[in-house]
Amino acid sequence: AQAQEAVKVGLILPLTGPFTAIGRQVETGARLYMQQHGDTVAGKKIELIVKDDGGVADATKRTAQELIVNDKVDVLAGFGLTPLALATAPLATQAKVPMVVMAAGTATITEASPFIVRTSFTLPQATEPMADWAAKNGIKKVTTLVSDYGPGIDAEKAFTGVFTKAGGQVESLRVPLANPDFSPFLQKVADAKPDALFVFVPAGQGAQFMKQFVERGFDKSGIKLIGPGDVTDDEVLNNMGDVALGAITTHHYSAAHDSPENKSFVEAFKKASNGTRPNFMGVGGYDGMHLIYEGLKKTNGQGGQALIDAMKGMSWTSPRGPVSIDPQTRDIVQNIYVRKVERKDGELYNVEFATIPNVKDPVKAAK
Ligand code: DHB
């Protein structure tokens, strides 16, 4: 028998440091997909090489270079934060290696290399429906509080653009990404007395935010909590307590999404991770592997430009709902759901109550 050829996938994630939760979600999702679908595609064995970048962009770039040169990977994947994806993009272009962004969400990322395809989301895509909802539901004055880097600035701009056009008033605050102390910002919010506080923090930081939110008595302030769904991500939501009840967010994934695909995904993910609930990062990893598998089936195992071309226009039913890859932008097109935090079967969930179907990244759609 001939030796079976392998297709190597280098998965680079923050698996140590402050953003470990993001990396673990993506890795669990990717491994779960492989466990369910076997490790052979188009007659080739899929070899997953998992590397930790600690959430540091220089390490991501160095690791990607080693994976390209030493391991000769066919695909780069992962990218837990925007700066990590942007630092690696030129290497994907140079080496003509497809780069599947499974987590990061700044709109411009897919423009940084023609070899990038994304299975997560963009912040403007998730945020514009939030501004629409707020404007139509009696909210007139909003303070935005966002992490001061790519995705936070995207969220702030997307919200402000749509909300002010609808006649709303916005005051903007930005908090450092690393070790954020929300207290001084929450004091400013208390003074401004907006109808709603719009928050973007990356997955995992919602817990710290919510702790300081309740310490300052915001749960009794009448100021509504809104934002893209990162702040109430499914992994940390249930430990936030009743303070989170009633928060309205817009996002592409909820563990409570009512579909047979999602029910079996949530169950299998929990089984694979000591009971951890999947969040939107977990589904990004799972769908990223799906895209790699289906792309390789179409190219009969070939990588490079052929693989990227095969991924363009691909559509499937994700645990999040119907999705496709925009052939022009290589970004994911997906439903955005309006959700409210409620207690369901004793646990806190983002319960979806409205759907905006097939949303493209609005920044690129406007170009
Ligand atoms: C990033 C974006 C997110 O929405 C998130 O939850 C975490 C990280 C990012 O692009 O850096």
Coordinates of N, CA, C and O in Angstrom, one line a residue, residues 88-250:
T88 N -0.2 38.0 11.1 CA 0.1 36.8 10.3 C -0.3 36.9 8.8 O 0.3 36.2 8.0
A89 N -1.2 37.8 8.5 CA -1.7 37.9 7.2 C -0.6 38.0 6.0 O -0.8 37.3 5.0
P90 N 0.4 38.8 6.2 CA 1.4 38.9 5.1 C 2.1 37.5 4.9 O 2.5 37.3 3.7
L91 N 2.3 36.7 5.9 CA 2.9 35.4 5.7 C 2.0 34.5 4.9 O 2.5 33.7 4.0
A92 N 0.7 34.5 5.1 CA -0.3 33.7 4.3 C -0.2 34.1 2.8 O -0.2 33.3 1.9
T93 N -0.1 35.4 2.6 CA 0.0 35.9 1.2 C 1.3 35.5 0.5 O 1.3 34.9 -0.6
Q94 N 2.4 35.6 1.2 CA 3.7 35.2 0.7 C 3.8 33.8 0.4 O 4.3 33.4 -0.7
A95 N 3.3 32.9 1.3 CA 3.5 31.5 1.2 C 2.3 30.9 0.4 O 2.3 29.7 0.1
K96 N 1.3 31.7 0.1 CA 0.0 31.2 -0.6 C -0.6 30.1 0.2 O -1.0 29.1 -0.4
V97 N -0.7 30.3 1.5 CA -1.3 29.3 2.4 C -2.6 29.9 2.9 O -2.7 30.9 3.5
P98 N -3.8 29.1 2.6 CA -5.0 29.6 3.2 C -5.0 29.8 4.7 O -4.4 29.0 5.4
M99 N -5.6 30.9 5.2 CA -5.6 31.2 6.6 C -7.0 31.4 7.0 O -7.7 32.3 6.6
V100 N -7.5 30.5 7.9 CA -8.9 30.4 8.3 C -9.0 31.1 9.6 O -8.6 30.6 10.7
V101 N -9.6 32.3 9.6 CA -9.8 33.1 10.9 C -11.1 32.6 11.6 O -12.2 32.8 11.0
M102 N -10.9 31.9 12.7 CA -12.0 31.3 13.4 C -12.6 32.1 14.5 O -13.6 31.8 15.1
A103 N -11.9 33.2 14.9 CA -12.3 33.9 16.1 C -12.3 35.5 16.0 O -13.3 36.1 16.3
A104 N -11.2 36.1 15.4 CA -11.1 37.5 15.4 C -12.2 38.2 14.6 O -12.7 37.6 13.6
G105 N -12.6 39.4 15.0 CA -13.8 40.0 14.4 C -13.7 41.4 13.8 O -14.7 42.0 13.4
T106 N -12.5 42.0 13.7 CA -12.4 43.3 13.1 C -12.7 43.2 11.6 O -12.2 42.3 10.9
A107 N -13.5 44.2 11.1 CA -14.0 44.0 9.7 C -12.8 43.9 8.7 O -12.9 43.1 7.8
T108 N -11.8 44.7 8.9 CA -10.7 44.8 7.8 C -9.9 43.5 7.7 O -9.1 43.5 6.7
I109 N -9.9 42.6 8.6 CA -9.0 41.4 8.6 C -9.0 40.7 7.2 O -7.9 40.4 6.7
T110 N -10.1 40.5 6.6 CA -10.2 39.7 5.4 C -9.5 40.5 4.2 O -9.2 39.9 3.2
E111 N -9.4 41.8 4.4 CA -8.7 42.6 3.4 C -7.2 42.6 3.5 O -6.5 43.1 2.6
A112 N -6.7 42.0 4.6 CA -5.2 42.0 4.8 C -4.5 40.9 4.0 O -3.3 41.0 3.9
S113 N -5.3 40.0 3.5 CA -4.7 39.0 2.6 C -5.8 38.3 1.8 O -6.8 38.0 2.3
P114 N -5.5 38.1 0.5 CA -6.5 37.3 -0.4 C -6.5 35.8 0.0 O -7.4 35.1 -0.5
F115 N -5.7 35.4 1.0 CA -5.7 34.0 1.4 C -6.5 33.8 2.7 O -6.5 32.7 3.3
I116 N -7.0 34.9 3.2 CA -7.8 34.8 4.5 C -9.3 34.5 4.1 O -9.9 35.1 3.3
V117 N -9.9 33.6 4.9 CA -11.3 33.4 4.9 C -11.7 33.3 6.4 O -10.9 32.9 7.2
R118 N -12.9 33.7 6.6 CA -13.3 33.9 8.1 C -14.6 33.2 8.4 O -15.6 33.3 7.7
T119 N -14.6 32.4 9.5 CA -15.8 31.7 10.0 C -16.3 32.3 11.3 O -17.2 31.6 11.9
S120 N -15.8 33.4 11.8 CA -16.3 34.0 13.0 C -17.4 35.0 12.7 O -18.6 34.6 12.5
F121 N -17.1 36.2 12.6 CA -18.1 37.3 12.3 C -17.3 38.6 12.2 O -16.1 38.6 12.4
T122 N -18.0 39.7 11.9 CA -17.4 41.0 12.0 C -18.2 41.8 13.0 O -19.4 41.6 13.1
L123 N -17.6 42.7 13.7 CA -18.3 43.5 14.7 C -19.3 44.4 14.1 O -20.4 44.5 14.6
P124 N -19.1 45.0 13.0 CA -20.2 45.8 12.4 C -21.4 44.9 12.0 O -22.5 45.4 12.1
Q125 N -21.1 43.7 11.5 CA -22.2 42.8 11.1 C -23.0 42.5 12.4 O -24.3 42.5 12.3
A126 N -22.4 42.3 13.5 CA -23.2 41.9 14.7 C -23.8 43.1 15.4 O -24.8 43.0 16.1
T127 N -23.2 44.3 15.1 CA -23.6 45.5 15.9 C -24.7 46.4 15.3 O -25.5 46.9 16.0
E128 N -24.7 46.5 14.0 CA -25.7 47.4 13.4 C -27.1 47.0 13.7 O -27.9 47.9 14.0
P129 N -27.5 45.7 13.8 CA -28.8 45.4 14.2 C -29.1 45.8 15.7 O -30.3 46.1 16.0
M130 N -28.1 45.9 16.5 CA -28.3 46.4 17.9 C -28.7 47.9 17.9 O -29.6 48.3 18.6
A131 N -28.1 48.7 17.0 CA -28.4 50.1 16.9 C -29.8 50.3 16.4 O -30.6 51.1 16.9
D132 N -30.2 49.4 15.4 CA -31.6 49.5 14.9 C -32.6 49.2 16.0 O -33.6 49.9 16.1
W133 N -32.3 48.1 16.7 CA -33.3 47.7 17.8 C -33.4 48.8 18.8 O -34.5 49.1 19.2
A134 N -32.3 49.4 19.2 CA -32.3 50.4 20.3 C -33.1 51.6 19.8 O -34.0 52.1 20.5
A135 N -32.9 52.0 18.6 CA -33.6 53.2 18.0 C -35.1 52.9 18.0 O -35.9 53.8 18.2
K136 N -35.5 51.7 17.7 CA -36.9 51.4 17.5 C -37.6 51.0 18.9 O -38.8 50.7 18.9
N137 N -36.8 51.0 19.9 CA -37.4 50.5 21.2 C -37.2 51.6 22.3 O -37.0 51.3 23.5
G138 N -37.4 52.8 21.9 CA -37.5 53.9 22.9 C -36.2 54.4 23.5 O -36.2 55.2 24.5
I139 N -35.0 53.9 23.1 CA -33.8 54.3 23.6 C -33.3 55.5 22.8 O -33.2 55.5 21.6
K140 N -33.0 56.6 23.5 CA -32.6 57.9 22.9 C -31.2 58.3 23.1 O -30.6 58.9 22.3
K141 N -30.7 57.9 24.3 CA -29.4 58.4 24.7 C -28.6 57.2 25.2 O -29.0 56.4 26.1
V142 N -27.4 57.0 24.6 CA -26.6 55.8 24.8 C -25.1 56.2 25.2 O -24.6 57.1 24.5
T143 N -24.5 55.6 26.1 CA -23.1 55.6 26.3 C -22.5 54.3 25.8 O -23.0 53.3 26.1
T144 N -21.5 54.4 24.9 CA -20.8 53.2 24.4 C -19.5 53.1 25.2 O -18.8 54.1 25.5
L145 N -19.2 51.8 25.6 CA -18.0 51.5 26.4 C -17.4 50.3 25.7 O -17.9 49.2 25.7
V146 N -16.2 50.5 25.0 CA -15.6 49.4 24.2 C -14.1 49.3 24.5 O -13.4 50.2 24.9
S147 N -13.6 48.1 24.4 CA -12.2 47.8 24.4 C -11.5 48.6 23.4 O -11.9 48.6 22.2
D148 N -10.4 49.2 23.7 CA -9.8 50.2 22.8 C -8.8 49.5 21.9 O -7.6 49.6 21.9
Y149 N -9.4 48.8 20.9 CA -8.6 48.2 19.8 C -9.6 47.8 18.7 O -10.8 48.0 18.9
G150 N -9.1 47.2 17.6 CA -9.9 47.0 16.4 C -11.4 46.7 16.6 O -12.2 47.4 16.1
P151 N -11.7 45.5 17.2 CA -13.1 45.2 17.3 C -14.0 46.2 18.1 O -15.1 46.4 17.7
G152 N -13.4 46.7 19.2 CA -14.1 47.7 20.0 C -14.4 48.9 19.2 O -15.5 49.5 19.2
I153 N -13.4 49.4 18.4 CA -13.6 50.6 17.6 C -14.6 50.4 16.5 O -15.4 51.2 16.2
D154 N -14.5 49.2 15.9 CA -15.5 48.8 14.9 C -16.9 48.8 15.5 O -17.9 49.3 14.9
A155 N -17.1 48.3 16.7 CA -18.4 48.2 17.3 C -18.9 49.6 17.6 O -20.1 49.9 17.4
E156 N -18.0 50.4 18.2 CA -18.4 51.8 18.5 C -18.8 52.6 17.3 O -19.9 53.3 17.3
K157 N -18.1 52.5 16.2 CA -18.4 53.2 14.9 C -19.7 52.7 14.3 O -20.5 53.4 13.9
A158 N -19.9 51.3 14.3 CA -21.1 50.8 13.7 C -22.3 51.2 14.5 O -23.3 51.6 13.9
F159 N -22.2 51.1 15.8 CA -23.4 51.5 16.6 C -23.7 53.0 16.5 O -24.8 53.4 16.2
T160 N -22.7 53.8 16.6 CA -22.8 55.3 16.5 C -23.4 55.7 15.2 O -24.3 56.6 15.1
G161 N -22.9 55.1 14.1 CA -23.3 55.5 12.7 C -24.8 55.3 12.6 O -25.5 56.2 12.1
V162 N -25.3 54.1 12.9 CA -26.7 53.8 12.6 C -27.6 54.5 13.7 O -28.7 55.0 13.3
F163 N -27.1 54.5 14.9 CA -28.0 55.1 16.0 C -28.2 56.6 15.8 O -29.3 57.1 16.1
T164 N -27.1 57.3 15.5 CA -27.3 58.8 15.4 C -28.1 59.1 14.1 O -28.8 60.1 14.1
K165 N -27.9 58.3 13.1 CA -28.7 58.5 11.9 C -30.2 58.4 12.2 O -31.0 59.1 11.5
A166 N -30.5 57.5 13.1 CA -31.9 57.3 13.5 C -32.4 58.4 14.6 O -33.5 58.3 15.1
G167 N -31.5 59.4 14.8 CA -31.9 60.5 15.7 C -31.4 60.3 17.2 O -31.6 61.1 18.0
G168 N -30.6 59.2 17.5 CA -30.1 59.0 18.8 C -28.9 59.8 19.1 O -28.3 60.4 18.3
Q169 N -28.6 59.8 20.4 CA -27.5 60.6 21.0 C -26.5 59.6 21.6 O -26.9 58.7 22.3
V170 N -25.2 59.8 21.3 CA -24.1 58.9 21.8 C -23.0 59.6 22.4 O -22.5 60.6 21.9
E171 N -22.5 59.0 23.6 CA -21.3 59.5 24.2 C -20.4 58.2 24.2 O -20.8 57.1 24.5
S172 N -19.1 58.4 23.8 CA -18.2 57.2 23.6 C -17.1 57.2 24.7 O -16.4 58.1 24.9
L173 N -16.9 56.0 25.2 CA -15.8 55.7 26.2 C -15.0 54.5 25.7 O -15.6 53.6 25.2
R174 N -13.7 54.5 25.9 CA -12.9 53.4 25.5 C -12.0 52.9 26.7 O -11.4 53.8 27.3
V175 N -12.0 51.6 26.9 CA -11.3 51.1 28.1 C -10.1 50.2 27.5 O -10.2 49.6 26.5
P176 N -8.9 50.3 28.2 CA -7.8 49.5 27.7 C -8.1 48.0 27.6 O -8.9 47.5 28.4
L177 N -7.5 47.3 26.6 CA -7.8 45.9 26.4 C -7.2 45.0 27.5 O -7.8 44.1 28.0
A178 N -6.0 45.4 27.9 CA -5.3 44.6 28.9 C -5.7 45.0 30.3 O -5.7 46.1 30.7
N179 N -6.0 44.0 31.2 CA -6.3 44.2 32.6 C -7.3 45.4 32.8 O -7.0 46.3 33.5
P180 N -8.4 45.4 32.1 CA -9.3 46.6 32.2 C -9.9 46.8 33.6 O -10.3 45.8 34.3
D181 N -9.9 48.0 34.1 CA -10.6 48.4 35.3 C -11.8 49.2 34.8 O -11.6 50.4 34.3
F182 N -13.0 48.7 34.9 CA -14.2 49.4 34.4 C -14.7 50.5 35.3 O -15.5 51.3 34.9
S183 N -14.2 50.5 36.6 CA -14.8 51.4 37.6 C -14.9 52.9 37.2 O -15.9 53.5 37.2
P184 N -13.7 53.5 36.8 CA -13.8 54.9 36.4 C -14.7 55.2 35.3 O -15.3 56.3 35.2
F185 N -14.8 54.2 34.3 CA -15.7 54.4 33.2 C -17.2 54.3 33.6 O -18.0 55.1 33.2
L186 N -17.4 53.4 34.5 CA -18.8 53.2 35.0 C -19.3 54.4 35.8 O -20.4 54.8 35.8
Q187 N -18.3 55.1 36.5 CA -18.6 56.4 37.2 C -19.1 57.4 36.2 O -20.1 58.1 36.4
K188 N -18.4 57.5 35.0 CA -18.8 58.4 34.0 C -20.2 58.1 33.4 O -21.0 59.0 33.1
V189 N -20.5 56.8 33.3 CA -21.8 56.4 32.8 C -22.9 56.8 33.8 O -23.9 57.3 33.4
A190 N -22.6 56.6 35.1 CA -23.6 56.9 36.2 C -23.9 58.4 36.1 O -25.0 58.8 36.3
D191 N -22.9 59.2 35.8 CA -23.1 60.7 35.8 C -23.9 61.1 34.5 O -24.7 62.0 34.6
A192 N -23.6 60.4 33.4 CA -24.3 60.7 32.1 C -25.7 60.3 32.1 O -26.5 60.8 31.3
K193 N -26.1 59.3 32.9 CA -27.5 58.7 33.0 C -28.1 58.5 31.6 O -29.2 59.0 31.3
P194 N -27.4 57.7 30.8 CA -28.1 57.3 29.5 C -29.2 56.4 29.7 O -29.4 55.8 30.8
D195 N -30.0 56.2 28.6 CA -31.1 55.2 28.7 C -30.4 53.8 28.6 O -31.0 52.8 29.2
A196 N -29.3 53.6 27.9 CA -28.7 52.3 27.8 C -27.2 52.5 27.8 O -26.6 53.5 27.3
L197 N -26.5 51.4 28.3 CA -25.0 51.3 28.2 C -24.7 50.2 27.2 O -25.1 49.1 27.3
F198 N -24.0 50.6 26.1 CA -23.6 49.7 25.0 C -22.2 49.2 25.3 O -21.3 50.1 25.5
V199 N -22.0 47.9 25.4 CA -20.7 47.4 25.8 C -20.1 46.5 24.8 O -20.8 45.5 24.4
F200 N -18.8 46.7 24.4 CA -18.1 45.6 23.8 C -16.8 45.3 24.6 O -16.0 46.2 24.8
V201 N -16.7 44.1 25.0 CA -15.5 43.5 25.6 C -15.3 42.2 24.9 O -16.3 41.5 24.5
P202 N -14.0 41.7 24.7 CA -13.8 40.4 24.1 C -14.3 39.3 24.9 O -14.4 39.4 26.2
A203 N -14.6 38.2 24.3 CA -15.2 37.0 25.0 C -14.3 36.7 26.2 O -13.1 36.8 26.2
G204 N -15.0 36.4 27.3 CA -14.3 36.1 28.6 C -14.3 37.3 29.5 O -14.4 37.2 30.7
Q205 N -14.1 38.5 29.0 CA -14.0 39.7 29.8 C -15.3 40.2 30.4 O -15.4 41.0 31.3
G206 N -16.4 39.6 29.9 CA -17.8 40.0 30.3 C -17.9 39.7 31.8 O -18.7 40.4 32.5
A207 N -17.3 38.7 32.3 CA -17.4 38.3 33.7 C -16.9 39.4 34.6 O -17.5 39.9 35.6
Q208 N -15.7 40.0 34.3 CA -15.1 41.1 35.1 C -15.9 42.3 35.0 O -16.2 43.0 35.9
F209 N -16.4 42.6 33.7 CA -17.2 43.8 33.5 C -18.5 43.7 34.4 O -18.8 44.6 35.1
M210 N -19.1 42.5 34.4 CA -20.4 42.4 35.1 C -20.2 42.5 36.6 O -21.1 43.0 37.3
K211 N -19.1 42.0 37.1 CA -18.8 42.1 38.5 C -18.7 43.6 39.0 O -19.4 44.0 39.9
Q212 N -18.1 44.4 38.2 CA -17.9 45.8 38.5 C -19.3 46.6 38.3 O -19.6 47.5 39.0
F213 N -20.0 46.1 37.3 CA -21.3 46.7 37.0 C -22.3 46.5 38.2 O -22.9 47.5 38.6
V214 N -22.3 45.3 38.8 CA -23.2 45.1 39.9 C -22.7 45.7 41.2 O -23.4 46.2 42.0
E215 N -21.3 45.8 41.4 CA -20.7 46.4 42.5 C -21.1 47.9 42.6 O -21.2 48.5 43.7
R216 N -21.3 48.5 41.4 CA -21.7 49.9 41.4 C -23.2 50.1 41.3 O -23.6 51.2 41.1
G217 N -23.9 49.0 41.5 CA -25.4 49.1 41.6 C -26.1 49.4 40.3 O -27.3 49.8 40.3
F218 N -25.5 49.1 39.2 CA -26.1 49.4 37.9 C -27.3 48.5 37.6 O -28.2 48.9 36.9
D219 N -27.4 47.4 38.3 CA -28.5 46.5 38.1 C -29.8 47.2 38.6 O -30.9 46.8 38.2
K220 N -29.6 48.2 39.5 CA -30.8 48.9 40.0 C -31.0 50.3 39.4 O -31.7 51.1 39.9
S221 N -30.1 50.6 38.4 CA -30.1 52.0 38.0 C -31.1 52.3 36.9 O -31.3 53.5 36.6
G222 N -31.7 51.3 36.3 CA -32.6 51.6 35.2 C -31.9 51.8 33.9 O -32.5 52.0 32.8
I223 N -30.6 51.7 33.9 CA -29.8 51.9 32.6 C -29.7 50.5 32.0 O -29.2 49.5 32.6
K224 N -30.2 50.4 30.8 CA -30.3 49.1 30.1 C -28.9 48.7 29.6 O -28.2 49.5 29.0
L225 N -28.6 47.4 29.7 CA -27.3 46.9 29.1 C -27.6 46.3 27.7 O -28.4 45.4 27.6
I226 N -26.8 46.8 26.7 CA -27.0 46.4 25.3 C -25.6 46.2 24.7 O -24.6 46.7 25.3
G227 N -25.5 45.5 23.6 CA -24.2 45.4 22.9 C -24.2 44.2 21.9 O -25.2 43.5 21.9
P228 N -23.1 44.0 21.2 CA -23.0 42.7 20.5 C -22.8 41.6 21.6 O -22.4 42.0 22.8
G229 N -23.0 40.4 21.3 CA -23.1 39.3 22.3 C -21.9 38.9 23.0 O -21.9 38.0 23.8
D230 N -20.8 39.5 22.7 CA -19.5 39.1 23.4 C -19.6 39.3 24.9 O -19.0 38.5 25.6
V231 N -20.3 40.3 25.4 CA -20.3 40.7 26.8 C -21.1 39.6 27.6 O -20.8 39.4 28.8
T232 N -22.0 38.9 27.0 CA -22.8 37.8 27.6 C -22.4 36.5 27.0 O -23.3 35.7 26.7
D233 N -21.1 36.3 26.7 CA -20.8 35.0 26.0 C -21.2 33.8 26.8 O -21.2 33.8 28.0
D234 N -21.6 32.8 26.1 CA -22.2 31.6 26.7 C -21.3 30.9 27.7 O -21.9 30.2 28.6
E235 N -20.0 31.0 27.6 CA -19.2 30.3 28.6 C -19.3 30.9 30.0 O -19.3 30.3 31.0
V236 N -19.3 32.3 30.0 CA -19.3 33.0 31.3 C -20.7 33.4 31.8 O -20.9 33.7 33.0
L237 N -21.7 33.4 30.9 CA -23.0 34.0 31.2 C -23.7 33.4 32.5 O -24.1 34.1 33.3
N238 N -23.6 32.1 32.6 CA -24.4 31.5 33.6 C -23.9 31.8 35.0 O -24.6 31.7 36.0
N239 N -22.6 32.2 35.1 CA -22.0 32.6 36.4 C -22.2 34.0 36.7 O -21.7 34.5 37.8
M240 N -22.8 34.8 35.9 CA -23.0 36.2 36.1 C -24.1 36.5 37.1 O -24.1 37.6 37.8
G241 N -25.0 35.6 37.3 CA -26.1 35.8 38.2 C -27.2 36.7 37.6 O -27.1 37.2 36.5
D242 N -28.2 37.1 38.5 CA -29.4 37.8 38.0 C -29.1 39.2 37.4 O -29.9 39.7 36.7
V243 N -27.9 39.7 37.7 CA -27.6 41.1 37.2 C -27.6 41.1 35.7 O -28.0 42.1 35.0
A244 N -27.4 39.9 35.0 CA -27.4 39.8 33.6 C -28.8 39.8 33.0 O -29.0 40.0 31.8
L245 N -29.8 39.4 33.8 CA -31.1 39.2 33.3 C -31.6 40.5 32.6 O -31.5 41.6 33.1
G246 N -32.2 40.3 31.4 CA -32.8 41.4 30.7 C -31.8 42.1 29.7 O -32.2 42.9 28.9
A247 N -30.5 41.8 29.8 CA -29.6 42.4 28.8 C -30.0 42.0 27.4 O -30.3 40.8 27.1
I248 N -30.0 43.0 26.5 CA -30.3 42.7 25.1 C -29.1 42.8 24.3 O -28.3 43.8 24.3
T249 N -28.8 41.8 23.5 CA -27.6 41.8 22.6 C -28.0 41.2 21.3 O -29.0 40.6 21.1
T250 N -27.1 41.6 20.3 CA -27.3 41.0 18.9 C -26.0 40.2 18.6 O -24.9 40.7 18.8

